[in-house]
Short mmCIF file of C-alpha atoms in Angstrom, two decimals:
data_model
loop_
_atom_site.label_atom_id
_atom_site.label_comp_id
_atom_site.label_asym_id
_atom_site.label_seq_id
_atom_site.Cartn_x
_atom_site.Cartn_y
_atom_site.Cartn_z
CA MET A 30 9.32 31.74 -2.85
CA PRO A 31 7.33 29.73 -0.23
CA GLU A 32 8.81 26.54 1.24
CA PRO A 33 7.58 23.32 -0.46
CA LYS A 34 4.96 21.39 1.48
CA THR A 35 6.66 18.24 2.74
CA SER A 36 4.64 16.84 5.66
CA LEU A 37 1.13 15.86 6.79
CA SER A 38 2.32 14.32 10.04
CA THR A 39 0.93 15.56 13.36
CA THR A 40 2.41 15.61 16.83
CA SER A 41 -0.92 15.98 18.61
CA PRO A 42 -1.90 13.21 21.11
CA PRO A 43 -3.90 10.38 19.67
CA PRO A 44 -7.73 10.55 20.06
CA SER A 45 -9.44 8.54 22.83
CA SER A 46 -10.69 5.87 20.47
CA PRO A 47 -8.97 4.35 17.38
CA HIS A 48 -10.05 4.53 13.80
CA HIS A 49 -12.74 2.10 12.54
CA LEU A 50 -13.39 0.68 9.14
CA PRO A 51 -16.17 2.33 7.10
CA SER A 52 -19.32 0.25 7.18
CA ASP A 53 -20.09 0.38 3.42
CA PRO A 54 -19.95 -3.28 2.20
CA SER A 55 -19.03 -2.13 -1.32
CA LEU A 56 -15.55 -1.25 -0.03
CA ILE A 57 -15.01 -4.80 1.20
CA ARG A 58 -16.88 -6.86 -1.39
CA PRO A 59 -14.58 -8.57 -3.93
CA ILE A 60 -14.28 -6.99 -7.35
CA LYS A 61 -15.07 -9.29 -10.25
CA ILE A 62 -12.21 -9.43 -12.78
CA ALA A 63 -13.18 -10.55 -16.29
CA ALA A 64 -9.53 -11.45 -17.22
CA ALA A 65 -9.04 -13.77 -14.22
CA ASN A 66 -9.09 -17.43 -15.07
CA LYS A 67 -9.70 -18.92 -11.64
CA LYS A 68 -11.86 -18.58 -8.58
CA PRO A 69 -12.08 -14.97 -7.20
CA PRO A 70 -9.95 -14.03 -4.17
CA ILE A 71 -11.29 -14.35 -0.66
CA THR A 72 -11.90 -10.89 0.79
CA GLU A 73 -12.42 -10.29 4.47
CA SER A 74 -12.38 -7.44 6.94
CA LEU A 75 -10.30 -8.01 10.07
CA THR A 76 -8.82 -6.29 13.08
CA ILE A 77 -5.25 -6.95 14.22
CA LYS A 78 -4.16 -6.56 17.78
CA VAL A 79 -1.27 -4.13 18.20
CA ALA A 80 1.04 -4.73 21.19
CA ASP A 81 1.80 -1.27 22.39
CA PRO A 82 0.79 0.86 25.43
CA LEU A 83 -2.48 1.91 23.75
CA ASP A 84 -3.61 -1.73 23.64
CA SER A 85 -5.91 -1.50 20.66
CA ALA A 86 -6.43 -3.10 17.22
CA VAL A 87 -5.91 -1.84 13.65
CA PRO A 88 -8.57 -2.59 11.03
CA GLY A 89 -7.96 -3.68 7.42
CA VAL A 90 -9.29 -5.60 4.42
CA LEU A 91 -7.38 -8.76 3.32
CA HIS A 92 -7.47 -10.11 -0.23
CA LEU A 93 -6.31 -13.72 -0.24
CA PRO A 94 -5.71 -15.96 -3.31
CA PRO A 95 -8.20 -18.82 -3.01
CA ASP A 96 -5.42 -21.46 -2.98
CA LEU A 97 -3.63 -19.73 -0.07
CA HIS A 98 -6.89 -19.42 1.88
CA LYS A 99 -7.53 -23.15 1.42
CA ALA A 100 -3.99 -24.06 2.40
CA SER A 101 -4.22 -21.96 5.50
CA GLN A 102 -7.01 -24.27 6.71
CA THR A 103 -4.93 -27.40 6.22
CA THR A 104 -1.25 -26.44 6.31
CA ASP A 105 1.10 -28.68 8.32
CA ASP A 106 2.97 -26.37 10.68
CA ASN A 107 5.99 -28.61 10.33
CA ASN A 108 6.12 -28.02 6.57
CA PRO A 109 4.88 -24.44 5.95
CA PRO A 110 4.97 -22.93 2.46
CA ARG A 111 8.19 -20.97 1.74
CA ASN A 112 9.05 -17.46 0.51
CA LEU A 113 5.50 -16.21 0.29
CA THR A 114 5.21 -12.47 -0.38
CA ALA A 115 2.31 -10.11 0.53
CA ALA A 116 1.61 -6.48 -0.26
CA ILE A 117 0.51 -4.04 2.50
CA LEU A 118 -1.29 -0.93 1.17
CA LEU A 119 -1.32 2.19 3.33
CA SER A 120 -3.20 5.42 2.83
CA GLY A 121 -2.56 8.97 3.92
CA ALA A 122 -2.97 11.29 6.86
CA GLY A 123 -6.68 10.63 7.25
CA GLY A 124 -6.40 6.80 7.20
CA GLY A 125 -8.74 4.89 4.92
CA ILE A 126 -8.71 1.72 2.82
CA VAL A 127 -8.97 2.60 -0.86
CA GLY A 128 -5.89 4.71 -1.49
CA PRO A 129 -5.33 7.54 -3.92
CA SER A 130 -7.99 7.61 -6.60
CA SER A 131 -9.25 4.28 -5.12
CA ILE A 132 -6.19 2.54 -6.67
CA TYR A 133 -5.97 0.04 -3.87
CA LEU A 134 -9.36 -1.48 -4.67
CA GLY A 135 -8.26 -2.67 -8.11
CA LEU A 136 -4.59 -3.32 -7.15
CA ALA A 137 -5.43 -5.69 -4.28
CA ALA A 138 -7.95 -7.54 -6.36
CA LYS A 139 -5.52 -7.99 -9.25
CA LEU A 140 -2.64 -9.19 -7.08
CA ALA A 141 -4.78 -11.82 -5.35
CA SER A 142 -6.17 -12.92 -8.71
CA LEU A 143 -2.89 -13.66 -10.43
CA HIS A 144 -2.11 -17.28 -11.32
CA HIS A 145 0.52 -17.18 -8.57
CA GLY A 146 -1.51 -14.87 -6.39
CA VAL A 147 -0.02 -12.26 -4.05
CA PRO A 148 -2.06 -11.57 -0.85
CA ALA A 149 -2.80 -7.86 -0.38
CA LEU A 150 -3.83 -6.13 2.81
CA ARG A 151 -5.53 -2.72 2.62
CA LEU A 152 -4.49 -1.52 6.10
CA ASP A 153 -6.09 1.38 7.91
CA TYR A 154 -4.35 3.15 10.88
CA ARG A 155 -5.52 3.27 14.46
CA TYR A 156 -4.32 6.87 14.80
CA PRO A 157 -3.71 8.42 11.40
CA ALA A 158 -0.88 10.83 10.72
CA ARG A 159 1.02 9.71 13.87
CA ASN A 160 3.99 7.81 12.52
CA ARG A 161 4.95 6.13 15.77
CA TYR A 162 1.55 4.38 16.03
CA CYS A 163 1.21 3.79 12.31
CA VAL A 164 4.56 2.02 12.27
CA ALA A 165 3.36 -0.25 15.06
CA ASP A 166 0.22 -1.01 12.96
CA VAL A 167 2.35 -2.09 10.00
CA ARG A 168 4.62 -4.27 12.08
CA ALA A 169 1.64 -5.92 13.78
CA ALA A 170 0.07 -6.63 10.35
CA MET A 171 3.30 -8.23 9.14
CA SER A 172 3.48 -10.43 12.22
CA TYR A 173 -0.18 -11.37 11.80
CA LEU A 174 0.31 -12.48 8.18
CA GLN A 175 3.50 -14.30 9.03
CA ASP A 176 1.96 -16.19 11.91
CA LYS A 177 -1.29 -17.09 10.14
CA TYR A 178 -0.16 -17.60 6.56
CA HIS A 179 3.56 -18.18 6.82
CA ILE A 180 4.24 -15.01 4.78
CA SER A 181 7.86 -13.95 5.29
CA ARG A 182 8.34 -11.18 2.59
CA PHE A 183 6.48 -7.91 2.24
CA VAL A 184 6.11 -5.12 -0.27
CA LEU A 185 4.96 -1.84 1.34
CA ILE A 186 3.04 0.78 -0.61
CA GLY A 187 1.97 4.14 0.81
CA TRP A 188 0.23 7.28 -0.31
CA SER A 189 1.05 10.72 1.00
CA PHE A 190 1.69 10.58 4.75
CA GLY A 191 1.89 6.77 4.19
CA GLY A 192 5.45 7.20 2.98
CA ALA A 193 6.50 7.76 6.55
CA PRO A 194 5.52 4.29 7.91
CA VAL A 195 6.52 2.68 4.61
CA PHE A 196 10.10 3.91 4.77
CA THR A 197 10.39 3.73 8.56
CA VAL A 198 9.55 0.00 8.54
CA GLY A 199 11.20 -0.70 5.19
CA GLY A 200 14.50 0.74 6.35
CA SER A 201 14.57 -1.32 9.57
CA ASP A 202 12.92 -4.64 8.79
CA PRO A 203 14.67 -7.16 6.44
CA ARG A 204 11.31 -8.81 5.72
CA VAL A 205 10.48 -5.86 3.49
CA VAL A 206 11.62 -6.64 -0.06
CA GLY A 207 10.44 -3.45 -1.78
CA CYS A 208 8.71 -0.08 -1.16
CA ALA A 209 6.64 2.11 -3.36
CA THR A 210 4.88 5.43 -2.72
CA VAL A 211 2.42 7.77 -4.41
CA ALA A 212 2.92 11.49 -3.59
CA SER A 213 4.91 10.76 -0.48
CA GLN A 214 5.91 13.27 2.16
CA THR A 215 9.55 13.55 3.15
CA ALA A 216 9.04 14.00 6.90
CA GLU A 217 9.91 10.89 8.95
CA THR A 218 11.21 9.04 5.89
CA GLU A 219 14.86 8.65 6.89
CA GLY A 220 14.53 4.90 6.49
CA ILE A 221 14.75 5.21 2.73
CA GLU A 222 18.52 5.81 3.12
CA ARG A 223 18.81 2.26 4.52
CA LEU A 224 16.51 0.58 1.99
CA ALA A 225 19.01 -0.20 -0.85
CA PRO A 226 19.66 -2.58 -2.48
CA ARG A 227 15.93 -3.37 -2.14
CA PRO A 228 14.00 -1.53 -4.88
CA VAL A 229 11.89 1.60 -4.63
CA LEU A 230 9.21 3.09 -6.90
CA LEU A 231 8.23 6.72 -6.46
CA LEU A 232 5.20 8.24 -8.25
CA HIS A 233 4.13 11.90 -8.01
CA GLY A 234 1.93 14.43 -9.81
CA LEU A 235 3.72 17.62 -10.84
CA ASN A 236 0.62 19.71 -9.98
CA ASP A 237 0.35 18.30 -6.47
CA ARG A 238 -0.68 21.19 -4.16
CA THR A 239 -0.80 19.04 -1.00
CA LEU A 240 2.74 17.69 -0.99
CA ASP A 241 5.23 19.21 -3.35
CA PRO A 242 6.77 16.92 -6.06
CA TYR A 243 10.08 18.00 -4.52
CA CYS A 244 9.34 15.30 -1.97
CA SER A 245 9.62 12.37 -4.32
CA ARG A 246 12.63 13.96 -6.06
CA SER A 247 14.33 14.26 -2.70
CA LEU A 248 13.45 10.63 -1.80
CA TYR A 249 14.88 9.48 -5.08
CA GLU A 250 18.23 11.25 -4.28
CA ARG A 251 18.31 10.04 -0.68
CA TYR A 252 17.84 6.42 -1.73
CA GLY A 253 21.13 6.77 -3.54
CA SER A 254 22.74 4.73 -6.30
CA ARG A 255 25.86 3.30 -4.81
CA LYS A 256 24.49 0.10 -3.23
CA GLY A 257 23.31 -1.60 -6.34
CA GLY A 258 19.60 -0.98 -5.70
CA GLN A 259 16.95 -0.17 -8.22
CA ARG A 260 15.14 3.16 -7.97
CA GLU A 261 12.51 4.56 -10.27
CA LEU A 262 10.85 8.03 -10.17
CA LYS A 263 7.81 8.78 -12.33
CA LEU A 264 6.49 12.28 -12.37
CA PHE A 265 3.07 12.85 -14.04
CA LYS A 266 2.63 16.14 -15.90
CA GLY A 267 -0.49 18.03 -14.96
CA ASP A 268 -1.56 15.56 -12.30
CA ASP A 269 -2.57 16.13 -8.65
CA HIS A 270 -2.04 14.62 -5.22
CA ALA A 271 -4.18 11.57 -5.90
CA LEU A 272 -3.06 11.10 -9.50
CA THR A 273 -6.72 11.33 -10.64
CA ARG A 274 -5.67 11.89 -14.24
CA ASN A 275 -3.30 8.86 -14.37
CA ALA A 276 -4.82 6.49 -11.84
CA ALA A 277 -5.00 3.55 -14.24
CA GLU A 278 -1.34 3.89 -15.21
CA ALA A 279 -0.24 4.29 -11.60
CA GLU A 280 -2.21 1.19 -10.55
CA GLU A 281 -0.60 -0.90 -13.32
CA ARG A 282 2.89 0.35 -12.44
CA LEU A 283 2.33 -0.53 -8.80
CA CYS A 284 1.00 -3.95 -9.75
CA ARG A 285 4.03 -4.77 -11.86
CA PHE A 286 6.36 -3.50 -9.15
CA VAL A 287 4.84 -5.86 -6.56
CA MET A 288 4.92 -8.73 -8.98
CA LYS A 289 8.62 -8.15 -9.67
CA CYS A 290 9.45 -7.89 -5.97
CA ALA A 291 7.50 -11.11 -5.32
CA GLY A 292 9.21 -12.95 -8.10
CA VAL A 293 5.89 -13.56 -9.86
CA GLU A 294 6.10 -14.05 -13.63
CA LYS A 295 3.16 -12.99 -15.81
CA GLU A 296 1.28 -16.01 -17.17
CA ASP A 297 -0.44 -16.01 -20.53
CA GLY A 298 -3.35 -13.66 -20.52
CA GLU A 299 -2.34 -11.87 -17.29
CA ARG A 300 -1.14 -8.84 -19.20
CA ARG A 301 -4.82 -8.05 -19.75
CA LEU A 302 -5.64 -8.68 -16.10
CA VAL A 303 -2.92 -6.29 -14.87
CA GLY A 304 -4.13 -3.52 -17.20
CA GLU A 305 -7.87 -4.02 -16.69
CA LYS A 306 -9.80 -0.99 -15.39
CA LEU A 307 -11.83 -2.21 -12.44
CA VAL A 308 -12.94 1.13 -11.01
CA ASP A 309 -14.85 3.70 -13.01
CA GLY A 310 -12.95 6.90 -13.33
CA LYS A 311 -15.93 8.93 -12.28
CA GLU A 312 -16.28 6.93 -9.07
CA ARG A 313 -12.66 7.14 -7.86
CA VAL A 314 -12.92 10.29 -5.73
CA ARG A 315 -16.40 9.35 -4.39
CA LEU A 316 -15.02 6.01 -3.17
CA MET A 317 -12.12 7.80 -1.50
CA GLU A 318 -14.65 9.81 0.49
CA LYS A 319 -16.59 6.64 1.42
CA GLY A 320 -13.38 4.82 2.34
CA GLY A 321 -12.16 7.58 4.70
CA ASP A 322 -9.12 8.40 2.56
CA LEU A 323 -10.00 12.13 2.39
CA ASP A 324 -10.40 12.54 6.13
CA GLY A 325 -8.08 14.80 8.07
CA ARG A 326 -5.77 16.96 6.02
CA GLU A 327 -5.92 14.83 2.85
CA ASN A 328 -7.40 15.89 -0.46
CA VAL A 329 -7.05 15.11 -4.13
CA GLU A 330 -5.39 18.41 -4.98
#
């Protein structure tokens, strides 16, 4: 029996120039949510300076609740807002900004549109599949959001290779209050053993041919159950590496996980918002291609 596929990381040197955001404006433009009962989130592309020997910047797309965007223009630094939580969404070994089955497009829009909105950053990598540099990208993004918006708590979500930076940072940085992955690899994920009692959510398709579902089963066991933490493993029968058959359910599960970690209660009418389908099922893979999420060794199978 062949060994299960457990890694998409690479040890090759980084390329001469870092990754750049795709130019398609449809990947940055805010998504209109019919169930939202307030102004739409502010969506902006940005680049964040990373302080490491490569001296470059990581790109991303930030979704800000309108009230937080307004407050950031006027906040008194002597009395900053307290206990704000943001979600950072990471893709796989090819980088990208829309996630598996373009789940991140809808997830970020929903989180920032809640009555008590949660900022969401769809973060690319400078040098995809190289965990050392991707970890530096995540830490730089956390510092940027903390310095500019006084955000001190973070939920990290990663797809495929993205499990490596999620658990590396989550296991070592107390600002991380929860971690979730979709079809994660197991390579370079030792940090999950230091994550509890902070919660973890693991999603995986049982027909994944890119990274074996063994990976998420292994992560579930390595998280352990002796430190009072909460762990959840959801395996989707007949589904693939990008959860193309269950994308809507995966998006809703991730949204509820972030809300719980952030201490956000559902207001009246927000049940419909969380479950709303914002991306056409036929468009999900095409948007992954446009967003760069199928570059490198990534695919939907």
